Tab-separated table of C-alpha atoms and ligand atoms in Angstrom:
chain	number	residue	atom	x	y	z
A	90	UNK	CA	-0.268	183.187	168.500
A	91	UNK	CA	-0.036	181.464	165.263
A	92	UNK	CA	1.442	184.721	163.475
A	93	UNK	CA	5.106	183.968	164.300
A	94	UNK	CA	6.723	182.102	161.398
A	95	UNK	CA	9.743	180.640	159.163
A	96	UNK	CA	8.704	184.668	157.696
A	97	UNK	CA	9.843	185.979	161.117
A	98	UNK	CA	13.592	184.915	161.136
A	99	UNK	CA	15.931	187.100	159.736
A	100	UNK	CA	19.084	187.059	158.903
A	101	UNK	CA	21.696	190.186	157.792
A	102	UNK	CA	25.303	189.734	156.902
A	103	UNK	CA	27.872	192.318	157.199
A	104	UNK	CA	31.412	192.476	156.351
A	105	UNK	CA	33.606	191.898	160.114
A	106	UNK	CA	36.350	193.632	158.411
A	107	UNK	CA	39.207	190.794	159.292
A	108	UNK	CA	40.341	188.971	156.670
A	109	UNK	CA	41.629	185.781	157.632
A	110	UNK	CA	44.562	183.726	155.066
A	111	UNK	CA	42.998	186.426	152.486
A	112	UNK	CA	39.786	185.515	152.793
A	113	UNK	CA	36.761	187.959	154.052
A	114	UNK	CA	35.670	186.905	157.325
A	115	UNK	CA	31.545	188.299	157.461
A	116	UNK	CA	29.676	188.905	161.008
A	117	UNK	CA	25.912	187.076	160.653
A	118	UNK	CA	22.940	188.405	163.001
A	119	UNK	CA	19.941	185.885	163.367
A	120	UNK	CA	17.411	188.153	164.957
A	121	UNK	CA	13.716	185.929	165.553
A	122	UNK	CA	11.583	189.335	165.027
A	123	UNK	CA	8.198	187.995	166.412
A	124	UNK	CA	7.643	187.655	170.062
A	125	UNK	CA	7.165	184.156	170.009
A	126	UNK	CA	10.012	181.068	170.700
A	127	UNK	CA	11.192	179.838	167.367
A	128	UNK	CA	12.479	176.512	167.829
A	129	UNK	CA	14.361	173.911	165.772
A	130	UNK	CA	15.481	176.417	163.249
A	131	UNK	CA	17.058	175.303	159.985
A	132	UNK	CA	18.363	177.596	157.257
A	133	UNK	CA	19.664	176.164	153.816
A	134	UNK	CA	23.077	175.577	153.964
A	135	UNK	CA	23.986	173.583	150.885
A	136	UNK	CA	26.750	175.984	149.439
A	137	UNK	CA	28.408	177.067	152.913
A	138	UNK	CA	31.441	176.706	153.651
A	139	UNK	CA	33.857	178.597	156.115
A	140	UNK	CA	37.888	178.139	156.789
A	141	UNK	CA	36.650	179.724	160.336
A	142	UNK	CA	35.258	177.461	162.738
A	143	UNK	CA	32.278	178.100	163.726
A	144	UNK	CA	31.036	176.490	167.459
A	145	UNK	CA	28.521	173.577	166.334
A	146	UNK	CA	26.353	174.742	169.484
A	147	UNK	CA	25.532	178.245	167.463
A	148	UNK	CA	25.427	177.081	163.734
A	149	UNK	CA	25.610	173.306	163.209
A	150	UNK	CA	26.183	171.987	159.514
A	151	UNK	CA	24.243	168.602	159.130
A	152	UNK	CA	23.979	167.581	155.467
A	153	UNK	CA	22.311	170.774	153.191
A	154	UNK	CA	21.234	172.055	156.119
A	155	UNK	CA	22.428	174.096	158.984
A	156	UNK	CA	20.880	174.259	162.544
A	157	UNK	CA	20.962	176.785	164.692
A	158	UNK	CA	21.523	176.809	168.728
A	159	UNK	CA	21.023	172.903	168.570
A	160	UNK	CA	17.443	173.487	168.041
A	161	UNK	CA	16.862	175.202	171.249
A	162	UNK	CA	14.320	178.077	171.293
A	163	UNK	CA	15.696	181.576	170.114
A	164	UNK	CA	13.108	183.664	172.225
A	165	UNK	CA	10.747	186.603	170.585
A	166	UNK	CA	13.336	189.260	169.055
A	167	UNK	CA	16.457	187.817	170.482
A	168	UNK	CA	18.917	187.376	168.235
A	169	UNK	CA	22.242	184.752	167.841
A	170	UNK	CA	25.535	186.036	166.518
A	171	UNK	CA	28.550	184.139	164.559
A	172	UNK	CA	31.235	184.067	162.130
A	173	UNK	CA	32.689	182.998	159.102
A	174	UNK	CA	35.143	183.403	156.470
A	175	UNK	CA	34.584	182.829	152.798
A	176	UNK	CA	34.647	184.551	149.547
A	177	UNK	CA	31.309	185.370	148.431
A	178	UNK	CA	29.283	185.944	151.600
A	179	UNK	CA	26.409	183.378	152.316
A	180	UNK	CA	22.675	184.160	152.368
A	181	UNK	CA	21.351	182.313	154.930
A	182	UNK	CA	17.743	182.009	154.183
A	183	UNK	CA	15.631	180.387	157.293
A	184	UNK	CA	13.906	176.860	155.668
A	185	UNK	CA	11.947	175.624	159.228
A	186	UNK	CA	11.231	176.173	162.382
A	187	UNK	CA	9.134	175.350	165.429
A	188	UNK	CA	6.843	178.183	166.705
A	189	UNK	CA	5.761	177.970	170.332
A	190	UNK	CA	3.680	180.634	172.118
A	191	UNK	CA	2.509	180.408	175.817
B	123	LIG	C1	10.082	193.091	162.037
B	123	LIG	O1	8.693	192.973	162.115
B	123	LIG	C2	8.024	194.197	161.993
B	123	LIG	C3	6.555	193.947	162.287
B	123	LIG	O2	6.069	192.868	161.539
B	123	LIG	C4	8.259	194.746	160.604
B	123	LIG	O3	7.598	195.971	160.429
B	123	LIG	C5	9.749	194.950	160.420
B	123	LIG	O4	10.017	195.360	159.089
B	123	LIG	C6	10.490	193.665	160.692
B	123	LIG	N1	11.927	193.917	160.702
B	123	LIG	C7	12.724	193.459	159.749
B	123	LIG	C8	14.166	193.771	159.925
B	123	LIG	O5	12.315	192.818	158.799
């Protein structure tokens, strides 16, 4: 149904506890909490930056934006984990997706 939405993505940041070349490295949770597919999901990524890789096939920076799990569909309340390091932590704040129910 139509209810599942941009609204629907969450994310929540927590401190990993590393520190990596003195900087903080921070654990992200994506968590899609609807029980629709979310596809094609873009959060605003303008002021991130990370010293730690992160794998391009979880999180991939493309211009202000960043998109996650190349666009493939992060099923009702599953969730997508990565890291970073940088010093302040980074809201990532969901700006599209895709919504597919069947
Ligand atoms: C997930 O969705 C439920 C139902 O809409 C809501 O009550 C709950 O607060 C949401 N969880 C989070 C972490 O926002």
């Amino acid at each position: 149904s139509s209810y599942c939405n941009l609204n629907n993505i969450i994310s929540g940041t927590t401190r990993s506890g590393r520190v990596i070349r003195g900087i903080p490295e921070w654990n992200v949770v994506v968590i899609n909490n609807c029980s629709c597919a979310q596809s094609k999901i873009r959060f605003d990524c303008k002021e991130f930056r990370t010293i730690e890789d992160v794998s391009p096939s979880i999180l991939s920076v493309q211009g202000d934006s960043c998109l996650l799990i190349n666009g493939n569909p992060l099923m009702g309340f599953a969730s997508v984990r990565f890291s970073y390091a940088w010093d302040p932590a980074f809201v990532f704040l969901a700006r599209s997706s895709h919504t597919t129910c069947s």
